[in-house]
């Protein structure tokens, strides 16, 4: 799941937003009421996204916190605000939030704002989505769309990927996922030396490679087919003697 931190100084609003996110199956890792509490949480936990109230009733406001987040934590954030005066907006813009939400907002607005934020992040990182927008690749994670939510999958947990027509079966250390995409485009989007194509229908994570045979490679405990051309290339890549 996408991990989200809420920073909101009004308890009723914070609980309402938390309930909306949980209903949409996002993982709310915590709720901070002020600047100092948010920093304490960020020292211990790393969310994928922060919902950050501009106005915090403490010695520093949400914009001050945003500046520190940019400098130290490098975590994307969405500003939530009731303010629309030019001075506040100009201060907020200078911190480069991924998006804005004007309070009060509904669940549908919250969902669409988070989805657009994730999409924007994928573009900033030089990634593309499949034509059907089934998945986004952001840094070291794959975000798989499922109805009204994105499920986060660490790329390092992928064992292998198998092409099945217009779909890809993604086998991880814990489960299997299915997305709409082509293998060629997907391996380009991964942009990682960890992954190697062994067959027209397979790419594998070399971190889990335990054995190389003429016709197969063993990934974890499973045998994955490899063709001669790819076998020769893999042997060369690994400098196998």
Coordinates of N, CA and C in Angstrom, one line a residue:
X1 N 0.8 -1.2 0.0 CA 0.0 0.0 0.0 C 0.9 1.3 0.0
X2 N 0.3 2.4 -0.5 CA 1.0 3.6 -0.4 C 0.9 4.1 1.0
X3 N 2.0 4.5 1.6 CA 2.1 4.9 3.0 C 2.0 6.4 3.0
X4 N 1.0 6.9 3.8 CA 0.7 8.3 3.9 C 0.8 8.8 5.3
X5 N 1.5 10.0 5.5 CA 1.5 10.7 6.8 C 0.6 11.9 6.7
X6 N -0.3 12.1 7.7 CA -1.2 13.2 7.8 C -0.6 14.2 8.8
X7 N -0.4 15.4 8.4 CA 0.0 16.5 9.3 C -1.1 17.5 9.3
X8 N -1.9 17.6 10.4 CA -3.1 18.4 10.5 C -3.3 18.7 12.0
X9 N -3.5 20.0 12.3 CA -3.6 20.5 13.6 C -5.0 20.4 14.2
X10 N -6.0 20.1 13.4 CA -7.4 20.0 13.9 C -7.7 18.5 13.9
X11 N -8.0 18.0 15.1 CA -8.2 16.6 15.3 C -9.3 16.0 14.5
X12 N -10.4 16.8 14.5 CA -11.6 16.3 13.8 C -11.4 16.1 12.3
X13 N -10.7 17.1 11.7 CA -10.3 17.0 10.3 C -9.3 15.9 10.1
X14 N -8.3 15.8 10.9 CA -7.3 14.7 10.8 C -8.0 13.3 10.8
X15 N -8.9 13.1 11.7 CA -9.6 11.8 11.8 C -10.5 11.6 10.6
X16 N -11.1 12.6 10.1 CA -11.9 12.5 8.9 C -11.1 12.1 7.7
X17 N -10.0 12.8 7.5 CA -9.1 12.5 6.4 C -8.5 11.1 6.5
X18 N -8.1 10.7 7.8 CA -7.6 9.4 8.0 C -8.6 8.3 7.6
X19 N -9.9 8.5 8.0 CA -11.0 7.5 7.7 C -11.2 7.4 6.2
X20 N -11.1 8.6 5.5 CA -11.2 8.6 4.0 C -10.1 7.7 3.4
X21 N -8.9 8.0 3.8 CA -7.7 7.2 3.3 C -7.8 5.7 3.5
X22 N -8.2 5.4 4.8 CA -8.3 4.0 5.1 C -9.4 3.3 4.3
X23 N -10.5 4.0 4.0 CA -11.6 3.5 3.2 C -11.1 3.3 1.8
X24 N -10.2 4.1 1.3 CA -9.6 3.9 0.0 C -8.5 3.0 0.0
X25 N -8.2 2.4 1.1 CA -7.2 1.3 1.3 C -5.8 1.9 1.2
X26 N -5.5 3.1 1.6 CA -4.2 3.6 1.8 C -3.7 3.3 3.2
X27 N -2.4 3.3 3.4 CA -1.9 3.0 4.7 C -1.5 4.3 5.4
X28 N -2.3 4.7 6.4 CA -2.0 5.9 7.1 C -1.0 5.5 8.2
X29 N 0.3 5.9 8.1 CA 1.3 5.4 9.0 C 1.2 6.2 10.3
X30 N 0.7 7.4 10.3 CA 0.5 8.2 11.5 C -0.1 9.5 11.2
X31 N -0.5 10.2 12.3 CA -1.1 11.6 12.3 C -0.3 12.5 13.2
X32 N 0.2 13.6 12.6 CA 1.0 14.6 13.4 C 0.1 15.8 13.6
X33 N 0.2 16.4 14.7 CA -0.7 17.6 15.0 C 0.1 18.9 14.8
X34 N 1.4 18.8 14.9 CA 2.2 20.1 14.7 C 3.6 19.8 14.1
X35 N 4.4 20.8 14.0 CA 5.7 20.7 13.4 C 6.6 19.7 14.1
X36 N 6.8 19.8 15.4 CA 7.7 19.0 16.1 C 7.3 17.5 16.1
X37 N 6.0 17.2 16.2 CA 5.5 15.9 16.2 C 5.7 15.2 14.8
X38 N 5.6 16.0 13.8 CA 5.8 15.5 12.4 C 7.3 15.1 12.2
X39 N 8.2 15.9 12.8 CA 9.6 15.6 12.7 C 10.0 14.4 13.4
X40 N 9.4 14.2 14.6 CA 9.6 13.0 15.4 C 9.2 11.8 14.6
X41 N 8.0 11.8 13.9 CA 7.5 10.7 13.2 C 8.4 10.4 12.0
X42 N 8.8 11.5 11.3 CA 9.7 11.3 10.1 C 11.1 10.8 10.4
X43 N 11.5 11.0 11.6 CA 12.8 10.4 12.0 C 12.7 8.9 12.2
X44 N 11.5 8.4 12.4 CA 11.3 7.0 12.7 C 10.6 6.2 11.5
X45 N 9.8 6.9 10.7 CA 9.1 6.3 9.6 C 9.2 7.1 8.3
X46 N 9.1 6.4 7.2 CA 9.3 7.0 5.9 C 8.0 6.8 5.1
X47 N 7.1 7.8 5.0 CA 5.9 7.7 4.2 C 6.3 7.8 2.7
X48 N 5.4 7.4 1.8 CA 5.6 7.7 0.4 C 5.1 9.1 0.0
X49 N 4.1 9.6 0.8 CA 3.5 10.8 0.6 C 3.0 11.5 1.9
X50 N 3.0 12.8 1.9 CA 2.6 13.5 3.1 C 1.4 14.5 2.7
X51 N 0.3 14.4 3.5 CA -0.7 15.4 3.4 C -0.4 16.4 4.5
X52 N -0.1 17.6 4.0 CA 0.5 18.6 4.9 C -0.4 19.9 5.0
X53 N -0.9 20.2 6.2 CA -1.7 21.4 6.4 C -0.8 22.6 6.4
X54 N -1.2 23.6 5.7 CA -0.4 24.8 5.6 C -0.3 25.5 7.0
X55 N -1.5 25.5 7.7 CA -1.6 26.2 9.0 C -1.5 25.2 10.1
X56 N -0.4 25.3 10.9 CA -0.2 24.5 12.1 C -0.1 25.4 13.3
X57 N -0.8 25.2 14.3 CA -0.8 26.0 15.5 C 0.4 25.7 16.4
X58 N 1.6 26.0 15.9 CA 2.8 25.8 16.6 C 3.8 27.0 16.2
X59 N 5.0 26.9 16.7 CA 6.0 27.9 16.5 C 6.3 28.0 15.0
X60 N 6.1 26.9 14.3 CA 6.4 26.9 12.8 C 5.2 26.3 12.1
X61 N 4.9 26.8 10.9 CA 3.8 26.3 10.2 C 4.1 25.2 9.2
X62 N 3.1 24.8 8.3 CA 3.3 23.8 7.4 C 4.3 24.1 6.3
X63 N 4.4 25.4 6.0 CA 5.4 25.8 5.0 C 6.8 25.6 5.5
X64 N 7.0 26.0 6.8 CA 8.3 25.8 7.4 C 8.7 24.3 7.4
X65 N 7.7 23.4 7.7 CA 7.9 22.0 7.7 C 8.2 21.5 6.3
X66 N 7.5 22.1 5.3 CA 7.8 21.7 3.9 C 9.2 22.0 3.5
X67 N 9.7 23.1 3.9 CA 11.1 23.4 3.6 C 12.1 22.4 4.2
X68 N 11.8 22.0 5.4 CA 12.7 21.0 6.0 C 12.5 19.6 5.3
X69 N 11.3 19.3 5.0 CA 11.1 18.0 4.2 C 11.9 18.0 2.9
X70 N 11.9 19.1 2.2 CA 12.6 19.2 1.0 C 14.1 19.0 1.2
X71 N 14.6 19.7 2.3 CA 16.0 19.7 2.6 C 16.5 18.4 3.1
X72 N 15.8 17.7 4.0 CA 16.3 16.6 4.8 C 15.7 15.2 4.4
X73 N 14.4 15.2 4.1 CA 13.7 13.9 4.0 C 13.4 13.6 2.5
X74 N 13.3 14.6 1.6 CA 13.0 14.3 0.2 C 11.8 13.5 0.0
X75 N 10.7 13.8 0.7 CA 9.4 13.1 0.5 C 8.4 14.0 -0.1
X76 N 7.7 13.6 -1.2 CA 6.7 14.5 -1.8 C 5.5 14.8 -0.8
X77 N 4.9 15.9 -1.0 CA 3.8 16.3 -0.1 C 2.8 17.1 -0.9
X78 N 1.5 16.9 -0.4 CA 0.4 17.7 -0.9 C -0.1 18.7 0.2
X79 N -0.2 19.9 -0.2 CA -0.6 20.9 0.8 C -2.2 20.8 0.9
X80 N -2.6 20.8 2.2 CA -4.1 21.0 2.4 C -4.2 22.4 3.1
X81 N -5.2 23.2 2.6 CA -5.2 24.5 3.1 C -6.6 25.1 3.0
X82 N -7.0 26.0 3.9 CA -8.2 26.8 3.8 C -7.8 28.2 3.4
X83 N -6.5 28.5 3.2 CA -6.0 29.8 2.9 C -5.9 30.0 1.4
X84 N -6.2 31.2 1.0 CA -6.1 31.5 -0.5 C -5.5 32.9 -0.7
X85 N -4.9 33.5 0.3 CA -4.3 34.8 0.1 C -3.0 34.7 -0.6
X86 N -2.6 35.7 -1.3 CA -1.5 35.6 -2.2 C -0.2 35.4 -1.5
X87 N 0.0 36.0 -0.3 CA 1.2 35.8 0.5 C 1.4 34.4 0.8
X88 N 0.4 33.7 1.4 CA 0.5 32.3 1.8 C 0.7 31.5 0.6
X89 N 0.0 31.7 -0.5 CA 0.2 30.9 -1.7 C 1.6 31.0 -2.3
X90 N 2.2 32.2 -2.3 CA 3.5 32.4 -2.8 C 4.5 31.7 -2.0
X91 N 4.4 31.7 -0.7 CA 5.3 31.0 0.2 C 5.2 29.5 0.0
X92 N 3.9 29.1 -0.2 CA 3.7 27.6 -0.4 C 4.3 27.2 -1.8
X93 N 4.1 28.0 -2.8 CA 4.6 27.6 -4.2 C 6.1 27.4 -4.2
X94 N 6.8 28.2 -3.4 CA 8.3 28.2 -3.4 C 8.8 26.9 -2.8
X95 N 7.9 26.1 -2.1 CA 8.4 24.8 -1.6 C 8.1 23.6 -2.5
X96 N 7.5 23.9 -3.7 CA 7.2 23.0 -4.7 C 6.4 21.7 -4.3
X97 N 5.2 21.9 -3.7 CA 4.4 20.8 -3.4 C 4.0 20.1 -4.7
X98 N 3.6 18.8 -4.5 CA 3.2 18.0 -5.7 C 1.8 18.3 -6.1
X99 N 1.0 18.9 -5.2 CA -0.4 19.2 -5.5 C -0.9 20.0 -4.3
X100 N -2.2 20.5 -4.5 CA -2.9 21.3 -3.4 C -4.3 20.7 -3.2
X101 N -4.8 20.8 -2.0 CA -6.2 20.4 -1.7 C -6.7 21.6 -0.9
X102 N -7.9 22.1 -1.3 CA -8.5 23.2 -0.6 C -9.6 22.6 0.3
X103 N -9.5 22.9 1.6 CA -10.5 22.4 2.6 C -11.7 23.3 2.5
X104 N -12.9 22.7 2.8 CA -13.1 21.2 3.0 C -13.1 20.5 1.6
X105 N -12.8 19.2 1.6 CA -12.8 18.4 0.4 C -13.4 17.1 0.6
X106 N -13.9 16.5 -0.4 CA -14.6 15.2 -0.4 C -13.6 14.1 -0.7
X107 N -14.1 12.8 -0.4 CA -13.2 11.7 -0.7 C -12.8 11.6 -2.1
X108 N -13.7 11.9 -3.1 CA -13.4 11.8 -4.5 C -12.3 12.8 -4.8
X109 N -12.3 14.0 -4.3 CA -11.3 15.0 -4.5 C -10.0 14.5 -3.9
X110 N -10.0 13.9 -2.8 CA -8.8 13.5 -2.1 C -8.2 12.4 -3.0
X111 N -9.0 11.4 -3.5 CA -8.5 10.3 -4.3 C -7.8 10.8 -5.6
X112 N -8.6 11.7 -6.3 CA -8.0 12.2 -7.6 C -6.8 13.0 -7.4
X113 N -6.7 13.8 -6.3 CA -5.5 14.5 -6.0 C -4.3 13.6 -5.7
X114 N -4.5 12.6 -5.0 CA -3.4 11.6 -4.7 C -3.0 10.9 -6.0
X115 N -3.9 10.5 -6.8 CA -3.6 9.8 -8.0 C -2.8 10.7 -9.0
X116 N -3.2 12.0 -9.1 CA -2.5 12.9 -9.9 C -1.1 13.1 -9.4
X117 N -1.0 13.2 -8.1 CA 0.3 13.4 -7.4 C 1.3 12.2 -7.8
X118 N 0.8 11.0 -7.7 CA 1.6 9.8 -8.0 C 2.0 9.8 -9.5
X119 N 1.0 10.2 -10.3 CA 1.3 10.2 -11.7 C 2.4 11.3 -12.0
X120 N 2.3 12.4 -11.4 CA 3.3 13.5 -11.6 C 4.7 13.1 -11.1
X121 N 4.7 12.3 -10.0 CA 6.0 11.8 -9.5 C 6.6 10.9 -10.5
X122 N 5.8 10.0 -11.1 CA 6.3 9.1 -12.0 C 6.9 9.8 -13.2
X123 N 6.3 10.9 -13.7 CA 6.9 11.6 -14.8 C 8.1 12.4 -14.4
X124 N 8.2 12.9 -13.2 CA 9.4 13.6 -12.7 C 10.6 12.7 -12.7
X125 N 10.3 11.4 -12.4 CA 11.4 10.4 -12.3 C 11.7 9.8 -13.7
X126 N 11.2 10.3 -14.7 CA 11.5 9.9 -16.1 C 10.8 8.6 -16.4
X127 N 9.8 8.2 -15.7 CA 9.1 7.0 -16.0 C 7.8 7.3 -16.8
X128 N 7.3 6.2 -17.4 CA 6.1 6.3 -18.1 C 5.1 5.2 -17.6
X129 N 3.9 5.4 -17.9 CA 2.9 4.4 -17.5 C 2.5 3.5 -18.7
X130 N 1.9 2.4 -18.4 CA 1.3 1.6 -19.5 C 0.2 2.4 -20.1
X131 N -0.3 2.1 -21.3 CA -1.4 2.8 -21.9 C -2.6 2.8 -21.1
X132 N -2.8 1.7 -20.3 CA -4.0 1.6 -19.5 C -3.8 2.2 -18.1
X133 N -2.6 2.7 -17.8 CA -2.2 3.3 -16.5 C -2.4 2.3 -15.4
X134 N -2.1 1.0 -15.6 CA -2.2 0.0 -14.6 C -1.1 0.2 -13.5
X135 N 0.0 0.7 -13.9 CA 1.2 0.8 -13.0 C 2.0 2.0 -13.2
X136 N 2.6 2.5 -12.1 CA 3.5 3.6 -12.2 C 4.8 3.2 -11.5
X137 N 5.9 3.6 -12.1 CA 7.2 3.3 -11.5 C 7.8 4.6 -10.9
X138 N 8.0 4.6 -9.6 CA 8.5 5.8 -9.0 C 9.7 5.4 -8.1
X139 N 10.9 5.9 -8.5 CA 12.1 5.5 -7.9 C 12.3 4.0 -7.8
X140 N 12.3 3.5 -6.5 CA 12.5 2.1 -6.4 C 11.3 1.3 -6.1
X141 N 10.1 1.8 -6.5 CA 8.8 1.1 -6.2 C 7.9 1.1 -7.5
X142 N 7.1 0.1 -7.5 CA 6.1 -0.1 -8.5 C 4.7 0.2 -7.9
X143 N 3.9 1.1 -8.4 CA 2.6 1.3 -7.8 C 1.6 0.8 -8.8
X144 N 0.9 -0.3 -8.3 CA -0.1 -1.0 -9.2 C -1.5 -0.5 -8.9
X145 N -2.2 0.0 -9.9 CA -3.5 0.5 -9.7 C -4.6 -0.6 -9.6
X146 N -5.4 -0.5 -8.6 CA -6.5 -1.5 -8.4 C -7.7 -0.7 -8.0
X147 N -8.6 -0.5 -9.0 CA -9.8 0.3 -8.7 C -9.5 1.7 -8.2
X148 N -9.7 1.9 -6.9 CA -9.6 3.3 -6.4 C -8.3 3.4 -5.5
X149 N -7.3 2.6 -5.7 CA -6.1 2.7 -4.9 C -4.9 2.3 -5.7
X150 N -3.8 2.6 -5.2 CA -2.5 2.1 -5.8 C -1.8 1.2 -4.7
X151 N -1.4 0.1 -5.1 CA -0.7 -0.8 -4.2 C 0.8 -0.7 -4.5
X152 N 1.6 -0.4 -3.4 CA 3.0 -0.3 -3.6 C 3.7 -1.6 -3.6
X153 N 4.6 -1.8 -4.5 CA 5.4 -3.0 -4.6 C 6.9 -2.6 -4.8
X154 N 7.7 -3.0 -3.9 CA 9.2 -2.7 -4.0 C 9.8 -3.5 -5.1
X155 N 10.4 -2.8 -6.0 CA 11.0 -3.4 -7.2 C 12.0 -4.5 -6.8
X156 N 12.7 -4.3 -5.7 CA 13.7 -5.2 -5.3 C 13.1 -6.6 -4.9
X157 N 11.8 -6.6 -4.6 CA 11.1 -7.8 -4.2 C 10.6 -8.7 -5.4
X158 N 10.7 -8.1 -6.6 CA 10.3 -8.9 -7.8 C 11.3 -10.0 -8.1
X159 N 10.8 -11.2 -8.3 CA 11.7 -12.3 -8.6 C 11.8 -12.4 -10.2
X160 N 10.7 -12.5 -10.8 CA 10.7 -12.5 -12.3 C 9.3 -12.0 -12.8
X161 N 9.3 -11.7 -14.1 CA 8.1 -11.2 -14.8 C 7.9 -12.0 -16.0
X162 N 6.7 -12.5 -16.2 CA 6.4 -13.3 -17.4 C 5.3 -12.6 -18.2
X163 N 5.6 -12.6 -19.5 CA 4.6 -12.0 -20.5 C 3.6 -13.0 -20.9
X164 N 2.3 -12.6 -20.8 CA 1.2 -13.4 -21.2 C 0.2 -12.6 -22.1
X165 N 0.5 -12.5 -23.4 CA -0.3 -11.6 -24.2 C -0.1 -10.2 -23.9
X166 N -1.2 -9.5 -23.6 CA -1.1 -8.1 -23.3 C -0.9 -7.8 -21.8
X167 N -0.7 -8.9 -21.0 CA -0.5 -8.8 -19.6 C 0.8 -9.3 -19.1
X168 N 1.3 -8.8 -18.0 CA 2.5 -9.3 -17.3 C 2.1 -9.9 -16.0
X169 N 2.7 -11.1 -15.8 CA 2.6 -11.7 -14.4 C 3.8 -11.4 -13.7
X170 N 3.7 -10.7 -12.6 CA 4.8 -10.3 -11.8 C 4.9 -11.1 -10.5
X171 N 5.9 -11.9 -10.4 CA 6.1 -12.8 -9.3 C 7.0 -12.2 -8.3
X172 N 6.6 -12.0 -7.1 CA 7.4 -11.4 -6.0 C 7.8 -12.4 -4.9
X173 N 8.5 -11.9 -4.0 CA 8.9 -12.8 -2.9 C 7.7 -13.2 -2.0
X174 N 6.5 -12.5 -2.2 CA 5.4 -12.7 -1.3 C 4.1 -13.1 -2.1
X175 N 4.0 -12.6 -3.3 CA 2.7 -12.9 -4.0 C 2.9 -12.6 -5.5
X176 N 1.8 -12.8 -6.3 CA 1.8 -12.5 -7.7 C 0.9 -11.4 -8.1
X177 N 1.3 -10.5 -9.0 CA 0.5 -9.4 -9.4 C 0.3 -9.5 -10.9
X178 N -0.8 -8.9 -11.4 CA -1.0 -9.0 -12.9 C -1.3 -7.5 -13.3
X179 N -0.6 -7.1 -14.4 CA -0.8 -5.8 -14.9 C -0.9 -5.8 -16.4
X180 N -1.5 -4.8 -17.0 CA -1.5 -4.7 -18.5 C -0.3 -3.9 -19.0
X181 N 0.6 -4.6 -19.7 CA 1.8 -3.9 -20.3 C 2.5 -4.9 -21.1
X182 N 3.4 -4.5 -22.0 CA 4.3 -5.4 -22.8 C 5.6 -5.5 -22.1
X183 N 6.3 -6.6 -22.3 CA 7.5 -6.9 -21.6 C 8.6 -5.9 -22.0
X184 N 8.7 -5.7 -23.3 CA 9.8 -4.8 -23.8 C 9.7 -3.4 -23.2
X185 N 8.5 -2.8 -23.2 CA 8.3 -1.5 -22.7 C 8.6 -1.5 -21.2
X186 N 8.1 -2.5 -20.5 CA 8.2 -2.6 -19.1 C 9.7 -2.6 -18.6
X187 N 10.5 -3.5 -19.3 CA 11.9 -3.6 -18.8 C 12.6 -2.2 -19.1
X188 N 12.2 -1.5 -20.1 CA 12.8 -0.2 -20.3 C 12.4 0.8 -19.2
X189 N 11.2 0.7 -18.7 CA 10.7 1.5 -17.6 C 11.4 1.2 -16.3
X190 N 11.7 -0.1 -16.1 CA 12.4 -0.5 -14.9 C 13.8 0.2 -14.8
X191 N 14.5 0.3 -15.9 CA 15.7 1.1 -15.9 C 16.7 0.6 -14.8
X192 N 16.9 -0.7 -14.7 CA 17.7 -1.3 -13.6 C 18.5 -2.4 -14.1
X193 N 19.8 -2.4 -13.7 CA 20.7 -3.5 -14.1 C 20.4 -4.8 -13.4
X194 N 19.5 -4.7 -12.4 CA 19.1 -5.9 -11.7 C 18.4 -6.9 -12.6
X195 N 17.7 -6.4 -13.6 CA 16.8 -7.2 -14.4 C 17.4 -7.6 -15.7
X196 N 17.2 -8.8 -16.1 CA 17.8 -9.4 -17.3 C 16.8 -10.2 -18.0
X197 N 16.7 -10.0 -19.3 CA 15.8 -10.8 -20.2 C 16.4 -12.1 -20.5
X198 N 15.7 -13.2 -20.2 CA 16.2 -14.6 -20.5 C 15.5 -15.2 -21.6
X199 N 14.4 -14.7 -22.1 CA 13.5 -15.3 -23.0 C 12.6 -14.2 -23.5
X200 N 11.9 -14.5 -24.7 CA 11.0 -13.5 -25.2 C 9.9 -13.2 -24.2
X201 N 9.6 -14.2 -23.3 CA 8.5 -14.0 -22.4 C 8.9 -13.8 -20.9
X202 N 10.2 -13.7 -20.6 CA 10.7 -13.6 -19.2 C 11.7 -12.6 -19.0
X203 N 11.7 -11.9 -17.9 CA 12.8 -11.1 -17.4 C 12.9 -11.5 -15.9
X204 N 14.2 -11.6 -15.4 CA 14.4 -12.1 -14.1 C 15.2 -11.0 -13.3
X205 N 15.1 -11.1 -12.0 CA 15.9 -10.3 -11.1 C 17.2 -11.1 -10.7
X206 N 18.3 -10.6 -11.1 CA 19.6 -11.3 -11.0 C 20.0 -11.4 -9.5
X207 N 19.5 -10.6 -8.6 CA 19.8 -10.7 -7.2 C 19.3 -12.0 -6.6
X208 N 18.4 -12.7 -7.3 CA 17.9 -13.9 -6.8 C 18.4 -15.1 -7.6
X209 N 19.3 -14.9 -8.5 CA 19.9 -15.9 -9.4 C 20.8 -16.9 -8.5
X210 N 20.5 -18.2 -8.6 CA 21.3 -19.1 -7.8 C 22.0 -20.1 -8.7
X211 N 21.5 -20.3 -9.9 CA 22.1 -21.3 -10.8 C 21.9 -20.9 -12.3
X212 N 22.9 -21.2 -13.1 CA 22.8 -21.0 -14.6 C 23.0 -22.4 -15.2
X213 N 22.0 -22.8 -16.1 CA 22.1 -24.0 -16.9 C 21.9 -23.6 -18.3
X214 N 22.2 -24.5 -19.2 CA 22.1 -24.2 -20.6 C 20.7 -23.7 -21.1
X215 N 19.7 -24.3 -20.5 CA 18.3 -24.0 -20.9 C 17.5 -23.3 -19.8
X216 N 18.1 -23.2 -18.6 CA 17.3 -22.6 -17.5 C 18.2 -21.8 -16.6
X217 N 17.6 -20.8 -15.9 CA 18.3 -20.2 -14.8 C 17.4 -20.4 -13.6
X218 N 18.0 -20.5 -12.4 CA 17.2 -20.8 -11.2 C 17.1 -19.4 -10.4
X219 N 15.9 -19.0 -10.3 CA 15.6 -17.8 -9.5 C 14.8 -18.2 -8.3
X220 N 15.5 -17.9 -7.1 CA 15.0 -18.4 -5.8 C 14.9 -19.9 -6.0
X221 N 13.7 -20.6 -6.0 CA 13.7 -22.0 -6.1 C 13.0 -22.4 -7.4
X222 N 12.8 -21.5 -8.3 CA 12.1 -21.8 -9.6 C 13.0 -21.7 -10.8
X223 N 12.8 -22.6 -11.7 CA 13.5 -22.6 -13.0 C 12.8 -21.8 -14.0
X224 N 13.6 -20.9 -14.6 CA 13.0 -20.0 -15.7 C 13.8 -20.2 -17.0
X225 N 13.1 -20.4 -18.1 CA 13.8 -20.7 -19.4 C 14.7 -19.6 -19.8
X226 N 15.8 -20.0 -20.5 CA 16.7 -19.0 -21.1 C 17.1 -19.5 -22.4
X227 N 17.1 -18.7 -23.4 CA 17.5 -19.1 -24.8 C 19.0 -18.9 -24.9
X228 N 19.6 -19.5 -26.0 CA 21.0 -19.5 -26.2 C 21.6 -18.1 -26.2
X229 N 21.0 -17.3 -27.0 CA 21.6 -15.9 -27.2 C 21.6 -15.2 -25.8
X230 N 20.5 -15.3 -25.1 CA 20.5 -14.7 -23.8 C 21.4 -15.4 -22.8
X231 N 21.6 -16.7 -22.9 CA 22.5 -17.4 -22.1 C 23.9 -16.9 -22.3
X232 N 24.4 -16.8 -23.5 CA 25.7 -16.3 -23.8 C 25.9 -14.8 -23.3
X233 N 24.9 -14.0 -23.4 CA 24.9 -12.6 -22.9 C 25.0 -12.6 -21.4
X234 N 24.3 -13.5 -20.8 CA 24.3 -13.5 -19.3 C 25.6 -13.9 -18.8
X235 N 26.2 -15.0 -19.4 CA 27.5 -15.5 -19.0 C 28.5 -14.4 -19.1
X236 N 28.5 -13.7 -20.2 CA 29.4 -12.5 -20.4 C 29.2 -11.5 -19.4
X237 N 27.9 -11.2 -19.1 CA 27.6 -10.1 -18.1 C 28.1 -10.4 -16.7
X238 N 28.0 -11.7 -16.4 CA 28.4 -12.1 -15.0 C 29.9 -12.5 -14.9
X239 N 30.6 -12.5 -16.1 CA 32.0 -12.8 -16.1 C 32.2 -14.2 -15.6
X240 N 31.3 -15.1 -16.0 CA 31.4 -16.5 -15.5 C 32.6 -17.2 -16.2
X241 N 33.4 -17.9 -15.5 CA 34.6 -18.6 -16.1 C 34.2 -20.1 -16.3

